[in-house]
Every structure is written in C-alpha cells, then in structure tokens.
Amino acid sequence: MLSREDFYMIKQLRKEGAHIVDIAHRLGCCERTVRRYLALPAPKTGRRTQPRGSKLDPFKSFIDHQLAEGVWNAEVILHKIKDLGYAGGGTLVRDYIHPKRALRPNRKTVRFETAPGHQLQHDWGNLEVLLAGERCKVHIAVNVLGYSRRLHVWAAPCEDAEHTYEALVQALEHFGGVPATVLVDNQKAAVLRHNAGGEVQFNEGFLQLAHHYGFSPKACQPHRPRTKGKVERMVGYVKDHFFQRYQRFESWAHLNQLLTQWVTTVADPRTLRQFDQSPAARFIDEKAALQALPVMRFDTSYRDLRQVGWDGYIEVRGNRYSVPESYCGQGVSLRISLDDTLRVYDKHDALIAEHRLRARTDGWQTTPSHHKPLWQSVGVQQRNLSVYEEVLS
C-alpha cells in the first residue's frame, strides 16, 4: 500500500501530464497500482493487513538470482520458473519484479514520439553465443520504426560498413517501405565526424544508400546515443528475451531464421503498454506513410581493384580465380557479396567473371571457357619420335 504522500504525488504528476508508466517507474510500483490510486477520490486509511502466502514464494530466491545475473525480462523469467513447477500467472511475476527495477542503473530519458513513417532508428549490439559448436561473438543489427515500434533484427559476424548497409536494406525490405529519416549512432560506417557548428560529415557509402532509398540521414549528438532511445531499448529487449531463450545455433542461417520467427511470433504481437496496442497493429497506420522501395536493390558488396596476371588469374583472399584471357595484364574491379559471391567487372563496369569464394586448399578456381583461346594460341613444337626410338635401341 502506498502512503498518503504517494497518493497526492500520483494525482499531481498525472495532472501535469506525466505518463502512467513514468509515474510507476518513479514510485517503484506497477502501473495497475497507479491506475487504482488515480481512480480513488481520497487516499486509503487503515492498517496494513498481513500478506497471504503466494504461489510465487518458493521461486522468489530463483527470481532474485536471475535479476542479479542481469535477466530482467518478466516473460523470460516466467518461462524459466514454469519449467521449475510454478503454476501461477505472469502478473505475480511482474508485480514482484517491478519494485526492484529501481535497483537497475537509471536509463530514463525523454521520449519523443514521431509521426507514422517519419523515422527509423538503427543500432548494433553484441554478445557471445554457441555457433556451430564454437563460442563466438555475434553482432546484432536492430532497426526500429519510431511510430509503430515494429523492429527487424539481423545477426552478422561484424559491424563494418557493408554489414551495416545490408542490415538497413534487409530492414527496409522487411517493412516493405522507406521512412523519411534514418537515425544512426556515430559508427564510422555512417558518420565520419561532427564538424564545428554541428555539421555532420557522413560516410560516402551511407550517403549513397540514403540517396538510393530516398531517406534523410540523421546522426545522434556526440556522447548522446540515447537520442535513439527506442532502438537502444530494443537492443536490450532482444538480448534479454531472444538470447535468453535461444543460446545455441547451428549456423548463421539458423540464427537469422530463428530471429525472423521470433520477431513475427513474439515481438510484433507484444502489447505496448503506453499505447495498449501491438507494434503489428500500429504498423497498419505506419505502412501507408512509408515511401515505396526502389526497383533495384542497393549493392552492399565489398569492392576492390586487381591487376589480372599474364596467366589470366587474379588473387583474392588467398586463392586465385580465372578471368577471360583477353583481360591479361589489365585492371579490373571486384565486388564480393556477403554470401561470398565474387563478381569481376571490366573498366566499363561490365561483368566478365563470377565465382564462389573458396579456401586456398580447394585449389585455383578456373572457368574453362576463360582460358580456351589462350591455350589455342600457344604453339606446341612437333618432333619425330623416331629419334628417341633409335637412342633406346
């Protein structure tokens, strides 16, 4: 039971326009309590009654241990204690955890709501998991639409420019449209520097991506990543929810397949308490406000230059790959997609060769038609074998 002072504080904060969820966070109680006190004409009086036993009592020590380990998602904890025999509902779990959230580091910041289709927020997170039987670091790109809170998550081995652009492209394709602005942190894949006067110098590749899809690039203020608080919260949500349920993956494809399934079945239908709607329901309004996707997909391949050897091969990542013999000694450009497809282009940007990247132990990769004219042009000296027959005899 809250005190008389808490009662009047709730009334005053609500009168000033504070959200119920923020009032509950400030007082360390649940939102139902705030709503109940707002409905009362006057504060309650009388002595506190002795609390009754709860179905949750045998599991409280386990919950406390989970909180100490950094697991604060009530749904994840509910799933775990049900495996231990808990027969109650999720409300008891949430009510028990809510007052303890004040023990977490304060991340509170001002929330700015945006119109449908106005903004997408992008951020990366990372953690270690078991992938193909080995412990490795996984980087997760999270993209969130500001109005609906609908998200897209993609796992990758690193956070370089090419993977950043691929994550954004996949998110736009997932949403089926393009928002007016994309807000990013100050990673080098997107932002080179903040100049004097507040001017932002964006990475040229990121500007090309923005121009291709027709969105305006925006960057957080330096040392203020919480400007994009919606996506920061969702990075934590993915870590505390998805990666608490799933911790072992057969491959990158398996990991991303599970992420897509989880987003569709868990993240999209969840209820946003401040709106009493799900992201999927709010996305109906946002979908109509998104710009159409362009006809051509943005190319997120790695790019490089090579000189073709006189034997008609180029060296790429420790192995050698054939190109047509007519390009011997000439310069060519390379594009290596994130699925390890190698494409070779001439100076006119025409495709002249395509290979799958292979390990050095697989040997040189040769397309027979590339070198057939070369071998035909090589003269072979003809000798009469009778000379050797005389020597042997």
Coordinates of C-alpha atoms in Angstrom, one line a residue:
M1 CA 0.0 0.0 0.0
L2 CA 1.3 3.4 -0.9
S3 CA 1.4 6.3 1.5
R4 CA -0.9 9.4 1.5
E5 CA 2.0 11.4 0.1
D6 CA 2.4 8.9 -2.7
F7 CA -1.4 9.2 -3.4
Y8 CA -1.2 13.0 -3.8
M9 CA 2.0 12.7 -5.8
I10 CA 0.3 10.4 -8.3
K11 CA -2.6 12.8 -8.6
Q12 CA -0.3 15.8 -9.1
L13 CA 2.0 14.1 -11.7
R14 CA -1.0 12.9 -13.7
K15 CA -2.4 16.4 -13.6
E16 CA 0.9 17.7 -15.0
G17 CA 0.6 15.2 -18.0
A18 CA 3.0 12.5 -16.9
H19 CA 2.5 9.0 -18.4
I20 CA 1.3 6.3 -16.1
V21 CA 4.4 4.1 -16.9
D22 CA 6.7 7.0 -15.8
I23 CA 4.8 7.6 -12.6
A24 CA 5.0 3.9 -11.8
H25 CA 8.8 3.9 -12.5
R26 CA 9.3 6.9 -10.2
L27 CA 7.4 5.4 -7.3
G28 CA 8.7 1.9 -7.8
C29 CA 5.3 0.3 -8.2
C30 CA 3.3 -1.3 -11.1
E31 CA 1.1 0.6 -13.5
R32 CA -2.0 -1.2 -12.1
T33 CA -1.4 0.4 -8.7
V34 CA -1.1 3.9 -10.3
R35 CA -4.4 3.4 -12.2
R36 CA -6.1 2.1 -9.0
Y37 CA -5.0 5.2 -7.0
L38 CA -6.0 7.5 -9.8
A39 CA -9.5 6.1 -9.6
L40 CA -9.8 6.7 -5.8
P41 CA -11.3 10.0 -4.6
A42 CA -9.2 10.0 -1.4
P43 CA -6.2 8.1 0.0
K44 CA -6.9 4.8 1.7
T45 CA -6.8 4.6 5.5
G46 CA -6.3 1.8 8.0
R47 CA -3.7 -0.6 9.0
R48 CA -1.8 -2.9 6.6
T49 CA -3.1 -6.5 6.7
Q50 CA -0.8 -9.4 6.9
P51 CA 0.0 -10.6 3.4
R52 CA -1.1 -14.0 2.4
G53 CA 1.1 -16.7 1.0
S54 CA 1.7 -16.6 -2.7
K55 CA 2.3 -19.3 -5.3
L56 CA 5.4 -17.3 -6.2
D57 CA 7.1 -17.6 -2.7
P58 CA 9.1 -20.8 -3.4
F59 CA 10.5 -19.2 -6.6
K60 CA 11.5 -15.8 -5.3
S61 CA 15.1 -16.7 -4.5
F62 CA 15.5 -18.0 -8.1
I63 CA 14.0 -14.8 -9.5
D64 CA 16.4 -12.7 -7.3
H65 CA 19.3 -14.7 -8.7
Q66 CA 18.1 -14.1 -12.3
L67 CA 17.9 -10.4 -11.6
A68 CA 21.4 -10.4 -10.1
E69 CA 22.6 -12.1 -13.3
G70 CA 21.0 -9.3 -15.4
V71 CA 17.9 -11.1 -16.6
W72 CA 15.1 -8.6 -16.0
N73 CA 12.6 -9.7 -18.7
A74 CA 9.5 -10.9 -16.8
E75 CA 8.3 -13.2 -19.6
V76 CA 11.7 -14.9 -19.8
I77 CA 11.7 -15.4 -16.0
L78 CA 8.1 -16.7 -16.1
H79 CA 9.1 -19.3 -18.8
K80 CA 12.0 -20.5 -16.6
I81 CA 10.1 -20.8 -13.3
K82 CA 7.3 -22.7 -15.1
D83 CA 9.9 -25.3 -16.0
L84 CA 10.6 -25.5 -12.3
G85 CA 7.0 -26.1 -11.4
Y86 CA 5.4 -22.7 -11.0
A87 CA 1.7 -22.9 -11.6
G88 CA 0.7 -19.2 -11.3
G89 CA 0.3 -16.4 -13.8
G90 CA 2.6 -13.7 -15.2
T91 CA 1.0 -10.9 -13.1
L92 CA 2.6 -12.2 -9.9
V93 CA 6.0 -12.3 -11.5
R94 CA 5.7 -8.8 -13.0
D95 CA 4.4 -7.3 -9.7
Y96 CA 7.3 -8.9 -7.8
I97 CA 9.9 -7.6 -10.3
H98 CA 8.6 -4.1 -10.7
P99 CA 9.6 -2.5 -7.4
K100 CA 13.1 -4.0 -7.8
R101 CA 13.7 -2.2 -11.1
A102 CA 14.8 0.8 -9.2
L103 CA 18.0 -1.2 -8.4
R104 CA 19.0 -1.1 -12.1
P105 CA 21.1 1.7 -13.4
N106 CA 18.9 4.6 -14.4
R107 CA 18.4 4.8 -18.1
K108 CA 15.5 7.1 -18.1
T109 CA 15.4 9.7 -20.9
V110 CA 12.8 11.9 -22.6
R111 CA 10.7 10.0 -25.2
F112 CA 9.9 11.9 -28.4
E113 CA 7.1 10.4 -30.4
T114 CA 7.3 10.6 -34.2
A115 CA 4.6 10.6 -36.8
P116 CA 3.9 7.4 -38.9
G117 CA 6.6 6.8 -41.4
H118 CA 8.8 9.7 -40.1
Q119 CA 11.8 7.8 -38.6
L120 CA 13.7 4.6 -38.3
Q121 CA 16.4 4.1 -35.6
H122 CA 19.4 1.9 -36.2
D123 CA 21.8 0.4 -33.7
W124 CA 24.2 -2.5 -33.1
G125 CA 24.6 -4.8 -30.1
N126 CA 26.9 -7.8 -29.5
L127 CA 27.1 -10.9 -27.2
E128 CA 28.7 -14.3 -27.2
V129 CA 26.8 -17.5 -28.2
L130 CA 27.5 -21.0 -29.3
L131 CA 27.5 -21.1 -33.1
A132 CA 28.3 -24.3 -34.9
G133 CA 29.6 -25.8 -31.7
E134 CA 32.1 -22.9 -31.0
R135 CA 31.9 -19.9 -28.7
C136 CA 31.9 -16.7 -30.8
K137 CA 30.8 -13.1 -30.7
V138 CA 27.6 -12.3 -32.6
H139 CA 26.7 -8.8 -33.7
I140 CA 23.0 -7.9 -34.0
A141 CA 21.7 -5.0 -36.0
V142 CA 18.4 -3.8 -34.7
N143 CA 16.2 -1.4 -36.7
V144 CA 13.0 0.1 -35.2
L145 CA 10.3 2.2 -36.7
G146 CA 9.7 5.1 -34.4
Y147 CA 5.9 5.3 -34.5
S148 CA 4.8 1.6 -34.5
R149 CA 7.9 0.2 -32.7
R150 CA 8.0 -2.6 -35.2
L151 CA 11.5 -4.0 -35.4
H152 CA 13.8 -6.0 -37.6
V153 CA 16.8 -7.9 -36.2
W154 CA 19.7 -9.4 -38.3
A155 CA 22.8 -11.2 -36.9
A156 CA 26.2 -10.8 -38.6
P157 CA 29.9 -11.6 -37.8
C158 CA 31.0 -7.9 -37.7
E159 CA 29.7 -4.3 -37.8
D160 CA 31.6 -3.0 -40.8
A161 CA 30.1 -0.7 -43.4
E162 CA 28.9 -3.4 -45.7
H163 CA 27.1 -5.3 -43.0
T164 CA 25.6 -2.1 -41.7
Y165 CA 24.2 -1.2 -45.1
E166 CA 22.9 -4.8 -45.6
A167 CA 21.1 -4.7 -42.2
L168 CA 19.4 -1.5 -43.2
V169 CA 18.5 -2.8 -46.7
Q170 CA 17.0 -6.0 -45.1
A171 CA 15.0 -4.0 -42.6
L172 CA 13.5 -1.7 -45.3
E173 CA 12.6 -4.8 -47.3
H174 CA 11.1 -6.4 -44.2
F175 CA 8.9 -3.3 -43.6
G176 CA 8.1 -3.0 -47.3
G177 CA 8.8 0.7 -47.5
V178 CA 11.2 3.6 -46.6
P179 CA 10.8 6.1 -43.7
A180 CA 11.6 9.8 -44.2
T181 CA 14.7 9.7 -41.9
V182 CA 17.1 7.1 -40.6
L183 CA 18.7 7.9 -37.2
V184 CA 22.1 6.3 -36.5
D185 CA 24.8 6.4 -33.9
N186 CA 28.2 7.7 -34.7
Q187 CA 29.8 4.5 -36.0
K188 CA 32.3 5.0 -38.9
A189 CA 30.1 3.1 -41.3
A190 CA 27.7 6.0 -41.2
V191 CA 29.4 9.1 -39.6
L192 CA 32.9 10.2 -40.2
R193 CA 32.9 13.3 -37.9
H194 CA 30.9 16.1 -36.4
N195 CA 32.4 19.4 -37.7
A196 CA 32.4 22.7 -35.9
G197 CA 28.9 24.3 -35.9
G198 CA 27.1 20.9 -35.6
E199 CA 27.6 19.9 -39.2
V200 CA 27.7 16.1 -39.7
Q201 CA 30.1 14.6 -42.3
F202 CA 28.5 11.3 -43.3
N203 CA 30.3 8.3 -44.8
E204 CA 30.1 8.4 -48.6
G205 CA 28.7 4.9 -48.8
F206 CA 26.0 5.7 -46.3
L207 CA 25.1 8.8 -48.4
Q208 CA 24.8 6.6 -51.4
L209 CA 22.5 4.3 -49.5
A210 CA 20.4 7.2 -48.4
H211 CA 20.2 8.6 -51.9
H212 CA 19.3 5.2 -53.4
Y213 CA 16.3 4.7 -51.0
G214 CA 15.3 8.4 -50.6
F215 CA 15.7 8.9 -46.8
S216 CA 17.4 11.7 -45.0
P217 CA 20.3 10.5 -42.8
K218 CA 20.5 11.8 -39.2
A219 CA 23.1 11.3 -36.5
C220 CA 22.9 11.3 -32.8
Q221 CA 24.7 14.1 -30.9
P222 CA 28.2 13.1 -29.8
H223 CA 28.3 11.2 -26.5
R224 CA 24.5 11.1 -26.5
P225 CA 23.5 7.8 -28.0
R226 CA 20.3 7.8 -26.0
T227 CA 18.9 10.2 -28.6
K228 CA 17.8 7.0 -30.2
G229 CA 16.4 5.5 -27.0
K230 CA 13.7 3.5 -28.8
V231 CA 16.2 1.3 -30.6
E232 CA 18.6 1.1 -27.6
R233 CA 15.8 -0.3 -25.5
M234 CA 15.0 -2.9 -28.3
V235 CA 18.7 -4.0 -28.4
G236 CA 18.3 -4.8 -24.7
Y237 CA 14.9 -6.4 -25.3
V238 CA 16.5 -8.8 -28.0
K239 CA 19.3 -9.7 -25.6
D240 CA 17.1 -10.2 -22.6
H241 CA 14.4 -12.1 -24.4
F242 CA 15.5 -13.9 -27.6
F243 CA 19.0 -14.7 -26.4
Q244 CA 17.8 -16.0 -23.1
R245 CA 15.5 -18.5 -24.9
Y246 CA 18.0 -19.5 -27.6
Q247 CA 21.7 -19.8 -26.9
R248 CA 22.9 -22.5 -29.4
F249 CA 22.8 -22.2 -33.2
E250 CA 23.8 -24.5 -36.0
S251 CA 24.9 -21.7 -38.4
W252 CA 24.4 -18.0 -39.2
A253 CA 21.4 -19.0 -41.4
H254 CA 19.8 -20.9 -38.5
L255 CA 20.4 -18.0 -36.1
N256 CA 18.7 -15.5 -38.5
Q257 CA 15.9 -17.9 -39.3
L258 CA 15.1 -18.1 -35.5
L259 CA 15.3 -14.3 -35.2
T260 CA 12.8 -13.8 -38.0
Q261 CA 10.5 -16.3 -36.5
W262 CA 10.8 -14.7 -33.0
V263 CA 10.1 -11.2 -34.4
T264 CA 7.0 -12.4 -36.2
T265 CA 5.6 -14.5 -33.3
V266 CA 6.7 -12.7 -30.2
A267 CA 8.0 -9.1 -30.8
D268 CA 5.4 -8.0 -33.3
P269 CA 2.3 -9.1 -31.4
R270 CA 3.5 -7.9 -27.9
T271 CA 1.4 -5.2 -26.3
L272 CA 2.9 -1.8 -25.9
R273 CA 1.6 -0.7 -22.5
Q274 CA 1.9 3.0 -23.2
F275 CA -0.4 2.6 -26.3
D276 CA -2.3 -0.5 -25.4
Q277 CA -1.6 -1.7 -28.9
S278 CA 0.9 -4.1 -30.5
P279 CA 3.6 -3.0 -33.0
A280 CA 1.8 -5.1 -35.6
A281 CA -1.4 -3.1 -35.1
R282 CA 0.3 0.3 -35.1
F283 CA 2.2 -0.7 -38.2
I284 CA -1.0 -0.7 -40.2
D285 CA -1.1 3.1 -39.9
E286 CA 2.7 3.5 -40.4
K287 CA 2.8 1.2 -43.5
A288 CA 0.7 3.7 -45.5
A289 CA 3.1 6.5 -44.7
L290 CA 6.3 4.8 -45.9
Q291 CA 7.8 5.6 -49.2
A292 CA 7.9 2.9 -51.9
L293 CA 11.0 0.8 -52.2
P294 CA 13.1 1.4 -55.4
V295 CA 13.1 -1.1 -58.2
M296 CA 16.8 -2.0 -57.8
R297 CA 18.3 -3.3 -54.6
F298 CA 21.3 -1.4 -53.2
D299 CA 24.5 -3.3 -53.7
T300 CA 26.2 -3.9 -50.3
S301 CA 29.1 -5.9 -51.8
Y302 CA 32.8 -5.3 -50.8
R303 CA 34.6 -3.5 -53.6
D304 CA 38.3 -3.7 -54.6
L305 CA 40.7 -3.4 -57.6
R306 CA 43.0 -6.0 -59.1
Q307 CA 45.5 -6.4 -61.9
V308 CA 45.0 -9.5 -64.0
G309 CA 48.1 -11.6 -64.3
W310 CA 49.6 -12.8 -67.6
D311 CA 48.3 -16.2 -66.8
G312 CA 44.7 -15.0 -66.7
Y313 CA 44.2 -15.2 -62.9
I314 CA 43.5 -12.7 -60.1
E315 CA 44.3 -13.3 -56.4
V316 CA 41.5 -12.8 -53.9
R317 CA 41.7 -13.7 -50.2
G318 CA 44.4 -16.3 -50.5
N319 CA 43.2 -18.0 -53.7
R320 CA 43.3 -17.4 -57.4
Y321 CA 40.4 -17.1 -59.8
S322 CA 40.3 -17.1 -63.6
V323 CA 39.1 -14.2 -65.9
P324 CA 38.8 -14.2 -69.7
E325 CA 42.2 -14.3 -71.4
S326 CA 41.6 -11.1 -73.2
Y327 CA 42.0 -9.2 -69.9
C328 CA 45.5 -10.4 -69.1
G329 CA 47.5 -7.5 -67.8
Q330 CA 44.5 -5.2 -67.4
G331 CA 42.9 -3.7 -64.3
V332 CA 39.6 -5.0 -63.1
S333 CA 37.2 -4.2 -60.3
L334 CA 35.8 -6.7 -57.8
R335 CA 32.5 -7.0 -55.9
I336 CA 32.3 -9.6 -53.1
S337 CA 28.8 -10.1 -51.8
L338 CA 28.2 -11.0 -48.1
D339 CA 27.3 -14.5 -49.3
D340 CA 30.8 -14.9 -50.7
T341 CA 30.0 -14.5 -54.4
L342 CA 32.9 -12.9 -56.3
R343 CA 32.0 -10.8 -59.4
V344 CA 34.7 -9.3 -61.7
Y345 CA 34.0 -6.2 -63.8
D346 CA 36.0 -4.5 -66.6
K347 CA 36.7 -0.8 -66.8
H348 CA 33.3 -0.2 -68.5
D349 CA 31.6 -1.9 -65.4
A350 CA 30.6 -4.9 -67.5
L351 CA 30.5 -8.3 -65.7
I352 CA 33.2 -10.6 -67.1
A353 CA 33.5 -13.4 -64.5
E354 CA 31.7 -14.8 -61.5
H355 CA 33.0 -17.3 -58.9
R356 CA 32.2 -18.6 -55.4
L357 CA 35.0 -17.8 -52.9
R358 CA 36.9 -20.9 -51.9
A359 CA 39.6 -21.7 -49.4
R360 CA 43.2 -22.0 -50.7
T361 CA 43.1 -25.7 -50.0
D362 CA 40.4 -26.0 -52.7
G363 CA 42.9 -25.0 -55.4
W364 CA 42.7 -22.4 -58.1
Q365 CA 39.2 -21.8 -59.4
T366 CA 39.1 -21.9 -63.2
T367 CA 36.3 -21.5 -65.7
P368 CA 37.4 -23.5 -68.8
S369 CA 36.0 -21.0 -71.3
H370 CA 38.1 -18.2 -69.9
H371 CA 41.4 -19.7 -71.0
K372 CA 40.5 -21.8 -74.0
P373 CA 41.5 -19.1 -76.5
L374 CA 44.8 -18.7 -74.6
W375 CA 45.7 -22.3 -75.0
Q376 CA 44.7 -22.4 -78.6
S377 CA 47.1 -19.5 -79.3
V378 CA 50.1 -21.3 -77.7
G379 CA 52.2 -23.1 -80.3
V380 CA 53.4 -26.6 -79.5
Q381 CA 56.6 -27.9 -81.1
Q382 CA 56.2 -31.2 -83.0
R383 CA 59.1 -33.7 -83.1
N384 CA 59.6 -37.0 -84.9
L385 CA 59.7 -39.7 -82.2
S386 CA 61.9 -42.0 -84.4
V387 CA 64.9 -40.1 -83.0
Y388 CA 64.2 -41.4 -79.5
E389 CA 63.5 -44.9 -80.7
E390 CA 66.9 -45.0 -82.3
V391 CA 68.6 -43.9 -79.0
L392 CA 66.7 -46.5 -77.0
S393 CA 67.6 -49.3 -79.4

